[in-house]
Amino acid sequence: MRKVKNLRGSTAAKIIAWIALSASALCFVFSAMGVIFMFDEGIYRNSKDETRKQWFENVSYEYGLSAVDDVRREQPAGSVESKYFKYGIIKADSLDGIDLNNEKSYAERNFSDKISLEDVYTNSVELSDEDQIVYTNGNFLTGGGVQLMYSGDDSWVSVYADRICYDEAKGVFVYLAGNEYYPVQKVETDIDGYGSAVFTYDTEKKMYLFEHTDETLTDAASAEGTVTDVALSDAADGNTVAESTEEPLTDAADGDTVAESTEEPLTDVTDSGMDDIANGEYVTLDMFDGTRMDVNHWGNVLLDGVREISMDEVDRVDSSEKNKEDASVSYTTHEDYYLDSNYTLWVNMGNTSPKTTYQMVVILPQNIGTDWNSTDLYVQANTLLNFVYSMRYTALVTMFVSFIIGAAAFVFLMCAAGHRNGTDEIVTTVWDHLWLDVFAVGAVLAEVFVFYVAAIFLINVDVAYLPFILFVTAVATLCMGWLLLLFLLSFSVRVKLGKWWRHTLCYQLFRKIGQFARMIWENIGFLWKVILVMLVLAFFEGIGVLMFFNSDIALLLWLLEKLVLYPLVLWYCVQLNQLKNGTEKIAGGEPGYQISTKRMTGIFKEQGEQINHISDGMTHAIEERMKSERFKTELITNVSHDIKTPLTSIINYVDLLEKEELHNETAQEYLEVLERQSSRLKKLIEDLIEASKASTGNLPVHLERLEAGIFMTQTVGEFEEKTKEAGLDLVIEKPETPVYIMADSRHFWRVIDNLMNNICKYAQSGTRVYINLEVKEAQVSITFRNTSKYPLNISSDELMERFVRGDASRNTEGSGLGLSIANSLMDLMGGTFRLYVDGDLFKVVLGFAETAEKETKEKIEEL
């Protein structure tokens, strides 16, 4: 296992795998090409003799075309340089009734052997004098030989169009070839401020059908070039085209004289140009003379969707009778013609000459040798035949083995991607830090570029140069394969790192859009007014643009401006709202709140940071205050502990003195005073310590499920004597059903005890004291109400401060800590303590959450 892990991180192993994958890919591509070729040629389904006969028949047909061409042109025999080609040419519609062994039956033959129809290869071809037979270079493998280019009912020939002209008399663009004008069948041009115009020539009306579009024309034509000498094969119907031997198409501008238009205008054309001519009307271009649509104002024109040319390069001619020179040139009577991509004008001359049927009779050769350097197509075919039959199974095995090796090398590289010896972490490269989708698009564009460059090379290279073609194919295959492999390896590393989709530009864009949308939604309460105002403004602005500009470009620019401006406005409003919310939280009692300025910009970010500094200052001040309070609490606790030790000694000695038999009554009174005051001081110290622990949360809390009604009943028993001595009537109201709360029993009773002692000391004698237990919406409230015998001229908040007493004259005993301790204990138990003062009415409300038995058990288990 460790060896496999080390191998996965080995650089040498990766290089070897990369080389193996590249070599196997090349072997697979070329062996697959060979297998496909052999399947197409029937190598795997036909015997060697059957394939040889088929290939020799193909060679015989090509050689036979050359022999037929010699007979048709009455040229001497011998254009085919092959000692194996034994043939005869017979002029006849068929071979029925013809004696193949009679020499007079042949227009030409080069054999004297006795033959029968079953022993020879026969074929026929129908030719006229205008049909074209093309001789190509190369060999049998690359398709070299003789080809019949065109044949059929019509004869297509290339004509030499030496000039591109504009006939000012007719208002028509024309090609000038010899003494004939060929009207341009389609003229396209861009018109400033109007869009694009397309003029399609109608041969019957001899006018243009006008079509107007708002779109600007693209450069459908390639750069200007010349007419090739060899016509393109455009004969799906098998027509014969004469060979073009003319010079390149030139664009010489001679500056001919402009004559008046002989056409009647179709409508009154004002200076607005085409605005007065509707789509679908027939026009001649001279109708626009004198307007801003005048041909003289045109820039470039696109002719027949192929040739783009400047108007400065177009000759001006006049075919009217007033101009004798150009008037001698007439318009063509041929209506079927076109301009090809090589700027060659092809014209259908029709069936101008009769056709003759030629019968080929070829004796297929036997016992032919092999020679890769031979120019004889029979020898080349036999050589290739022996090679492919010897390699047909080898190619299959090579393809299969190279696929297995390549797949294994590919799997290893994918598994080893990102691994390095000496570390268990995935190691990334510079490619792994690119956005994955950007990397993918770049890789696809690079693949397309490599393929395009390779295709350009292969298209322009003659198939005779097979080694160069194979070399270019191999280089292109390697480059494209390496690009693809590089991307897949990077993808493998990203998958191993996890969450690979997050490192894509699309994910980041959608994430930003989602964050922006979420921020808009979170702040919609603040933004809806802004959005409403922007929509109203956009509506009226859009109407204004449509009314006063009426231009697609203006409307598009307006839309783009809104798409950019409105998100910015919303973004600024969101930042402003965040500042507003932050200041509200700080002002509302959260001094430590920090406004997130990570996504803020400009002045908003500066303002947010300043508010955060204010928040930091307030937090620091509060911390200092809390520290001071803590110090005060610790001081009280420490001093209380220090006082408690000698006080304990005093109490003990007072107790000892009381046990002595003192006969001095005055001393006995002093002891009673000492006992009473020492007990009072001890109670004060204990209250101080407990208040300190309760406020700092140092008291242990043991929550349990308690029935609040039991405590109410206990209160009546415990304080019955005290309330009677104080002249108070205690009234308790509670539900008949048990009410349960979560509380610490000891702390809860201490709260009740403090409140009842406070009531007994400060309540007005002869009044009632009410204690109510209520349950409302799962909330338990225990309310204590009494009438104070002292004027309550202080607020409820002040009463809960330490050492504050309702008895301003401080004539009664007490430390002023009872309410403060009760409040702190309620906080520790998770309850609430609310005190209300209304005149002489004193009311305290204790709040708890009602707790069911199941919930209580769960909370106890959690604790």
CSV table of C-alpha atoms in Angstrom, one decimal, residues 182-515:
chain,number,residue,atom,x,y,z
A,182,TYR,CA,-24.8,40.2,-66.1
A,183,PRO,CA,-27.0,42.0,-63.5
A,184,VAL,CA,-25.9,41.5,-59.9
A,185,GLN,CA,-28.7,39.3,-58.4
A,186,LYS,CA,-28.4,40.7,-54.9
A,187,VAL,CA,-27.0,44.0,-53.6
A,188,GLU,CA,-26.7,44.7,-49.9
A,189,THR,CA,-25.5,47.9,-48.3
A,190,ASP,CA,-25.6,49.9,-45.0
A,191,ILE,CA,-27.2,53.3,-45.0
A,192,ASP,CA,-26.2,55.8,-42.4
A,193,GLY,CA,-29.1,56.6,-40.0
A,194,TYR,CA,-31.4,54.2,-41.8
A,195,GLY,CA,-30.2,50.7,-41.3
A,196,SER,CA,-29.5,48.1,-44.0
A,197,ALA,CA,-31.0,47.8,-47.4
A,198,VAL,CA,-31.2,44.6,-49.6
A,199,PHE,CA,-32.0,44.8,-53.3
A,200,THR,CA,-32.9,41.5,-55.1
A,201,TYR,CA,-32.9,41.6,-58.9
A,202,ASP,CA,-36.0,40.4,-60.7
A,203,THR,CA,-35.1,39.2,-64.2
A,204,GLU,CA,-38.7,39.6,-65.6
A,205,LYS,CA,-39.3,43.1,-64.2
A,206,LYS,CA,-35.6,44.1,-64.6
A,207,MET,CA,-35.9,45.9,-61.3
A,208,TYR,CA,-34.8,45.4,-57.7
A,209,LEU,CA,-37.2,44.2,-55.0
A,210,PHE,CA,-36.4,46.5,-52.1
A,211,GLU,CA,-36.2,45.2,-48.5
A,212,HIS,CA,-35.3,47.4,-45.5
A,213,THR,CA,-34.0,46.0,-42.1
A,214,ASP,CA,-32.9,47.8,-39.0
A,215,GLU,CA,-29.9,45.4,-38.5
A,216,THR,CA,-26.5,46.3,-39.7
A,217,LEU,CA,-25.0,44.0,-42.3
A,218,THR,CA,-22.2,41.7,-41.3
A,219,ASP,CA,-19.2,41.0,-43.5
A,220,ALA,CA,-20.6,38.0,-45.2
A,221,ALA,CA,-18.0,38.2,-47.8
A,222,SER,CA,-14.3,37.3,-47.4
A,223,ALA,CA,-11.5,39.7,-48.2
A,224,GLU,CA,-11.2,40.6,-51.9
A,225,GLY,CA,-9.4,38.0,-54.0
A,226,THR,CA,-9.0,36.6,-57.5
A,227,VAL,CA,-10.8,34.0,-59.6
A,228,THR,CA,-9.2,30.6,-59.5
A,229,ASP,CA,-8.3,28.9,-62.7
A,230,VAL,CA,-10.0,25.7,-61.8
A,231,ALA,CA,-13.8,25.8,-61.3
A,232,LEU,CA,-15.4,24.5,-58.1
A,233,SER,CA,-17.4,21.3,-58.2
A,234,ASP,CA,-20.9,22.6,-57.9
A,235,ALA,CA,-22.8,20.1,-60.0
A,236,ALA,CA,-25.1,18.2,-57.8
A,237,ASP,CA,-27.1,17.5,-61.0
A,238,GLY,CA,-24.1,16.4,-62.9
A,239,ASN,CA,-23.8,19.3,-65.3
A,240,THR,CA,-20.7,19.9,-67.4
A,241,VAL,CA,-18.7,23.1,-66.7
A,242,ALA,CA,-16.0,24.4,-69.0
A,243,GLU,CA,-12.6,25.0,-67.6
A,244,SER,CA,-11.9,28.6,-66.5
A,245,THR,CA,-8.7,29.9,-68.0
A,246,GLU,CA,-9.4,33.6,-67.5
A,247,GLU,CA,-7.5,36.2,-65.5
A,248,PRO,CA,-8.5,37.4,-62.1
A,249,LEU,CA,-11.6,39.5,-61.6
A,250,THR,CA,-10.4,43.2,-61.5
A,251,ASP,CA,-12.1,46.3,-60.1
A,252,ALA,CA,-10.7,49.0,-62.3
A,253,ALA,CA,-12.6,52.3,-61.9
A,254,ASP,CA,-12.6,54.2,-65.3
A,255,GLY,CA,-14.8,57.1,-64.3
A,256,ASP,CA,-17.4,56.9,-67.1
A,257,THR,CA,-19.8,59.6,-67.9
A,258,VAL,CA,-23.1,59.7,-65.9
A,259,ALA,CA,-26.2,60.0,-68.0
A,260,GLU,CA,-29.7,60.8,-66.9
A,261,SER,CA,-31.9,57.9,-65.7
A,262,THR,CA,-34.4,56.6,-68.2
A,263,GLU,CA,-36.6,54.9,-65.6
A,264,GLU,CA,-39.8,56.6,-64.3
A,265,PRO,CA,-39.8,57.1,-60.5
A,266,LEU,CA,-42.1,54.8,-58.7
A,267,THR,CA,-43.0,57.5,-56.2
A,268,ASP,CA,-42.0,61.1,-55.4
A,269,VAL,CA,-38.8,60.7,-53.5
A,270,THR,CA,-38.0,63.6,-51.1
A,271,ASP,CA,-34.7,64.3,-49.5
A,272,SER,CA,-35.6,61.8,-46.8
A,273,GLY,CA,-34.5,59.1,-49.1
A,274,MET,CA,-35.9,55.6,-48.6
A,275,ASP,CA,-38.4,56.9,-46.0
A,276,ASP,CA,-41.0,57.3,-48.9
A,277,ILE,CA,-40.5,53.8,-50.3
A,278,ALA,CA,-42.1,50.9,-48.5
A,279,ASN,CA,-40.7,47.4,-48.2
A,280,GLY,CA,-41.6,45.1,-51.0
A,281,GLU,CA,-41.6,47.7,-53.8
A,282,TYR,CA,-39.7,47.3,-57.0
A,283,VAL,CA,-37.2,50.0,-57.7
A,284,THR,CA,-34.1,50.9,-59.8
A,285,LEU,CA,-31.3,52.6,-57.9
A,286,ASP,CA,-31.4,55.7,-60.2
A,287,MET,CA,-34.7,56.5,-58.5
A,288,PHE,CA,-32.6,57.8,-55.5
A,289,ASP,CA,-30.5,60.2,-57.6
A,290,GLY,CA,-30.3,63.6,-55.9
A,291,THR,CA,-31.4,62.4,-52.5
A,292,ARG,CA,-29.4,61.4,-49.5
A,293,MET,CA,-29.9,57.8,-50.7
A,294,ASP,CA,-28.0,58.5,-53.9
A,295,VAL,CA,-25.7,55.7,-54.9
A,296,ASN,CA,-22.9,58.2,-55.0
A,297,HIS,CA,-23.2,58.5,-51.2
A,298,TRP,CA,-22.8,54.7,-50.7
A,299,GLY,CA,-19.7,53.3,-49.0
A,300,ASN,CA,-19.3,49.5,-49.4
A,301,VAL,CA,-21.7,47.1,-51.1
A,302,LEU,CA,-22.0,43.3,-50.8
A,303,LEU,CA,-22.7,41.6,-54.1
A,304,ASP,CA,-24.5,38.3,-54.2
A,305,GLY,CA,-23.6,37.7,-50.6
A,306,VAL,CA,-20.0,36.9,-51.7
A,307,ARG,CA,-18.1,39.9,-52.9
A,308,GLU,CA,-17.7,43.1,-50.8
A,309,ILE,CA,-16.4,46.1,-52.7
A,310,SER,CA,-16.1,49.8,-52.2
A,311,MET,CA,-18.1,52.1,-54.5
A,312,ASP,CA,-14.8,53.8,-55.4
A,313,GLU,CA,-13.8,50.6,-57.1
A,314,VAL,CA,-17.0,50.2,-59.1
A,315,ASP,CA,-17.0,51.5,-62.7
A,316,ARG,CA,-19.7,53.8,-64.0
A,317,VAL,CA,-21.3,52.8,-67.3
A,318,ASP,CA,-24.1,54.1,-69.4
A,319,SER,CA,-26.0,51.6,-71.6
A,320,SER,CA,-28.4,54.2,-73.0
A,321,GLU,CA,-28.5,54.9,-76.8
A,322,LYS,CA,-26.9,58.3,-76.1
A,323,ASN,CA,-23.6,56.6,-75.1
A,324,LYS,CA,-22.5,54.7,-78.2
A,325,GLU,CA,-19.5,53.0,-76.5
A,326,ASP,CA,-21.4,51.4,-73.7
A,327,ALA,CA,-24.7,51.1,-75.6
A,328,SER,CA,-23.0,48.4,-77.8
A,329,VAL,CA,-22.9,46.2,-74.8
A,330,SER,CA,-26.1,44.3,-74.3
A,331,TYR,CA,-27.7,42.5,-71.3
A,332,THR,CA,-27.3,38.7,-71.2
A,333,THR,CA,-30.0,36.4,-72.2
A,334,HIS,CA,-28.8,33.7,-69.8
A,335,GLU,CA,-30.9,34.0,-66.6
A,336,ASP,CA,-29.2,31.1,-64.7
A,337,TYR,CA,-25.8,32.2,-63.3
A,338,TYR,CA,-24.1,32.8,-60.0
A,339,LEU,CA,-20.9,34.1,-58.4
A,340,ASP,CA,-19.0,31.5,-56.4
A,341,SER,CA,-16.8,32.1,-53.3
A,342,ASN,CA,-13.7,32.4,-55.5
A,343,TYR,CA,-15.4,35.3,-57.4
A,344,THR,CA,-15.8,33.2,-60.5
A,345,LEU,CA,-19.0,33.8,-62.5
A,346,TRP,CA,-20.6,30.6,-63.6
A,347,VAL,CA,-23.2,30.6,-66.4
A,348,ASN,CA,-25.5,27.9,-67.4
A,349,MET,CA,-25.2,27.8,-71.2
A,350,GLY,CA,-27.8,25.0,-71.5
A,351,ASN,CA,-27.5,21.9,-73.7
A,352,THR,CA,-25.6,23.6,-76.5
A,353,SER,CA,-24.2,20.5,-78.2
A,354,PRO,CA,-25.3,16.9,-78.7
A,355,LYS,CA,-23.9,14.2,-76.4
A,356,THR,CA,-22.1,11.0,-77.4
A,357,THR,CA,-22.1,7.8,-75.5
A,358,TYR,CA,-18.7,6.0,-75.1
A,359,GLN,CA,-18.4,2.4,-74.0
A,360,MET,CA,-15.3,1.4,-72.1
A,361,VAL,CA,-14.0,-2.2,-72.4
A,362,VAL,CA,-11.0,-2.9,-70.1
A,363,ILE,CA,-9.2,-6.2,-69.5
A,364,LEU,CA,-8.4,-6.3,-65.8
A,365,PRO,CA,-4.7,-7.1,-65.3
A,366,GLN,CA,-3.3,-10.2,-63.6
A,367,ASN,CA,-0.1,-10.9,-61.7
A,368,ILE,CA,0.8,-7.4,-60.8
A,369,GLY,CA,3.7,-6.7,-58.5
A,370,THR,CA,4.1,-4.2,-55.6
A,371,ASP,CA,6.1,-1.0,-55.6
A,372,TRP,CA,5.5,2.0,-53.3
A,373,ASN,CA,7.4,4.3,-55.8
A,374,SER,CA,5.5,3.3,-58.9
A,375,THR,CA,3.3,5.8,-60.8
A,376,ASP,CA,1.1,3.1,-62.2
A,377,LEU,CA,-2.3,3.2,-60.4
A,378,TYR,CA,-2.7,-0.6,-60.8
A,379,VAL,CA,0.7,-1.2,-59.0
A,380,GLN,CA,-0.2,1.4,-56.3
A,381,ALA,CA,-3.6,-0.3,-55.7
A,382,ASN,CA,-2.1,-3.7,-55.5
A,383,THR,CA,0.7,-2.5,-53.1
A,384,LEU,CA,-1.8,-0.8,-50.8
A,385,LEU,CA,-4.1,-3.9,-51.0
A,386,ASN,CA,-1.3,-6.2,-49.8
A,387,PHE,CA,-0.4,-3.8,-47.0
A,388,VAL,CA,-3.9,-3.3,-45.6
A,389,TYR,CA,-4.6,-7.1,-45.7
A,390,SER,CA,-1.4,-7.7,-43.8
A,391,MET,CA,-2.3,-5.0,-41.2
A,392,ARG,CA,-6.0,-5.5,-40.9
A,393,TYR,CA,-5.9,-7.5,-37.6
A,394,THR,CA,-2.8,-5.8,-36.4
A,395,ALA,CA,-4.6,-2.5,-36.6
A,396,LEU,CA,-7.5,-3.9,-34.5
A,397,VAL,CA,-5.1,-5.3,-31.8
A,398,THR,CA,-3.1,-2.0,-31.8
A,399,MET,CA,-6.3,0.0,-31.4
A,400,PHE,CA,-7.4,-2.2,-28.5
A,401,VAL,CA,-4.1,-2.4,-26.7
A,402,SER,CA,-3.4,1.4,-27.1
A,403,PHE,CA,-6.9,2.0,-25.7
A,404,ILE,CA,-6.2,-0.2,-22.6
A,405,ILE,CA,-2.7,1.4,-22.0
A,406,GLY,CA,-4.1,4.9,-22.5
A,407,ALA,CA,-7.0,4.3,-20.2
A,408,ALA,CA,-4.7,2.8,-17.5
A,409,ALA,CA,-2.3,5.8,-17.8
A,410,PHE,CA,-5.2,8.2,-17.7
A,411,VAL,CA,-6.7,6.6,-14.6
A,412,PHE,CA,-3.3,6.7,-12.9
A,413,LEU,CA,-2.8,10.4,-13.7
A,414,MET,CA,-6.2,11.3,-12.5
A,415,CYS,CA,-5.6,9.4,-9.2
A,416,ALA,CA,-2.1,10.9,-8.8
A,417,ALA,CA,-3.2,14.5,-9.6
A,418,GLY,CA,-2.3,16.7,-6.6
A,419,HIS,CA,-0.3,14.1,-4.8
A,420,ARG,CA,3.4,14.7,-3.9
A,421,ASN,CA,5.8,12.5,-2.0
A,422,GLY,CA,6.5,13.8,1.5
A,423,THR,CA,3.1,15.2,2.2
A,424,ASP,CA,-0.5,13.9,2.6
A,425,GLU,CA,-2.0,17.2,1.5
A,426,ILE,CA,-3.3,17.9,-2.0
A,427,VAL,CA,-0.8,20.1,-3.8
A,428,THR,CA,-2.1,22.6,-6.3
A,429,THR,CA,-0.5,24.2,-9.4
A,430,VAL,CA,-1.1,27.5,-11.1
A,431,TRP,CA,-3.8,25.9,-13.3
A,432,ASP,CA,-5.8,24.9,-10.2
A,433,HIS,CA,-6.1,28.5,-9.1
A,434,LEU,CA,-7.9,29.6,-12.2
A,435,TRP,CA,-11.7,29.8,-12.2
A,436,LEU,CA,-12.8,26.4,-13.4
A,437,ASP,CA,-15.4,27.6,-15.9
A,438,VAL,CA,-13.0,30.3,-17.2
A,439,PHE,CA,-10.4,27.5,-17.6
A,440,ALA,CA,-12.9,25.3,-19.4
A,441,VAL,CA,-13.9,28.1,-21.8
A,442,GLY,CA,-10.2,28.9,-22.4
A,443,ALA,CA,-9.4,25.2,-23.0
A,444,VAL,CA,-12.3,24.9,-25.5
A,445,LEU,CA,-11.2,28.0,-27.4
A,446,ALA,CA,-7.7,26.7,-27.5
A,447,GLU,CA,-8.9,23.3,-28.8
A,448,VAL,CA,-11.0,25.1,-31.5
A,449,PHE,CA,-8.0,27.3,-32.4
A,450,VAL,CA,-5.6,24.3,-32.7
A,451,PHE,CA,-8.3,22.4,-34.8
A,452,TYR,CA,-8.8,25.4,-37.0
A,453,VAL,CA,-5.1,25.9,-37.6
A,454,ALA,CA,-4.6,22.2,-38.4
A,455,ALA,CA,-7.7,22.3,-40.7
A,456,ILE,CA,-6.3,25.3,-42.6
A,457,PHE,CA,-3.0,23.4,-43.1
A,458,LEU,CA,-4.7,20.2,-44.2
A,459,ILE,CA,-7.1,21.9,-46.5
A,460,ASN,CA,-4.3,23.8,-48.3
A,461,VAL,CA,-2.0,20.8,-48.6
A,462,ASP,CA,-2.3,18.4,-51.5
A,463,VAL,CA,-3.3,14.9,-50.5
A,464,ALA,CA,-0.2,13.7,-52.3
A,465,TYR,CA,1.9,15.0,-49.3
A,466,LEU,CA,0.6,12.2,-47.0
A,467,PRO,CA,3.6,12.2,-44.6
A,468,PHE,CA,3.1,16.0,-43.9
A,469,ILE,CA,-0.6,15.5,-43.4
A,470,LEU,CA,0.1,12.7,-40.9
A,471,PHE,CA,2.6,14.9,-39.1
A,472,VAL,CA,0.2,17.8,-38.8
A,473,THR,CA,-2.6,15.4,-37.6
A,474,ALA,CA,-0.2,14.0,-35.0
A,475,VAL,CA,0.8,17.4,-33.7
A,476,ALA,CA,-2.8,18.6,-33.6
A,477,THR,CA,-3.9,15.5,-31.8
A,478,LEU,CA,-1.2,15.8,-29.2
A,479,CYS,CA,-1.9,19.5,-28.6
A,480,MET,CA,-5.6,19.0,-28.2
A,481,GLY,CA,-5.2,15.9,-26.1
A,482,TRP,CA,-2.7,17.7,-23.7
A,483,LEU,CA,-5.1,20.6,-23.3
A,484,LEU,CA,-7.9,18.3,-22.5
A,485,LEU,CA,-5.8,16.3,-20.1
A,486,LEU,CA,-4.5,19.4,-18.4
A,487,PHE,CA,-8.1,20.5,-17.7
A,488,LEU,CA,-9.2,17.1,-16.5
A,489,LEU,CA,-6.2,16.8,-14.1
A,490,SER,CA,-7.0,20.2,-12.7
A,491,PHE,CA,-10.6,19.2,-12.3
A,492,SER,CA,-9.5,16.0,-10.4
A,493,VAL,CA,-7.4,18.1,-8.0
A,494,ARG,CA,-10.4,20.4,-7.3
A,495,VAL,CA,-12.7,17.4,-6.7
A,496,LYS,CA,-10.2,16.0,-4.2
A,497,LEU,CA,-10.1,19.4,-2.4
A,498,GLY,CA,-13.9,19.3,-2.2
A,499,LYS,CA,-16.6,21.8,-3.2
A,500,TRP,CA,-15.0,22.4,-6.6
A,501,TRP,CA,-18.0,24.3,-7.9
A,502,ARG,CA,-17.2,27.1,-5.5
A,503,HIS,CA,-14.1,28.0,-7.5
A,504,THR,CA,-16.0,29.0,-10.6
A,505,LEU,CA,-16.8,32.4,-11.9
A,506,CYS,CA,-20.4,31.5,-12.4
A,507,TYR,CA,-20.8,30.4,-8.8
A,508,GLN,CA,-19.2,33.6,-7.5
A,509,LEU,CA,-21.4,35.8,-9.8
A,510,PHE,CA,-24.5,33.9,-8.7
A,511,ARG,CA,-23.4,34.1,-5.1
A,512,LYS,CA,-22.9,37.8,-5.4
A,513,ILE,CA,-26.2,38.2,-7.1
A,514,GLY,CA,-27.8,36.1,-4.4
A,515,GLN,CA,-26.2,38.1,-1.6
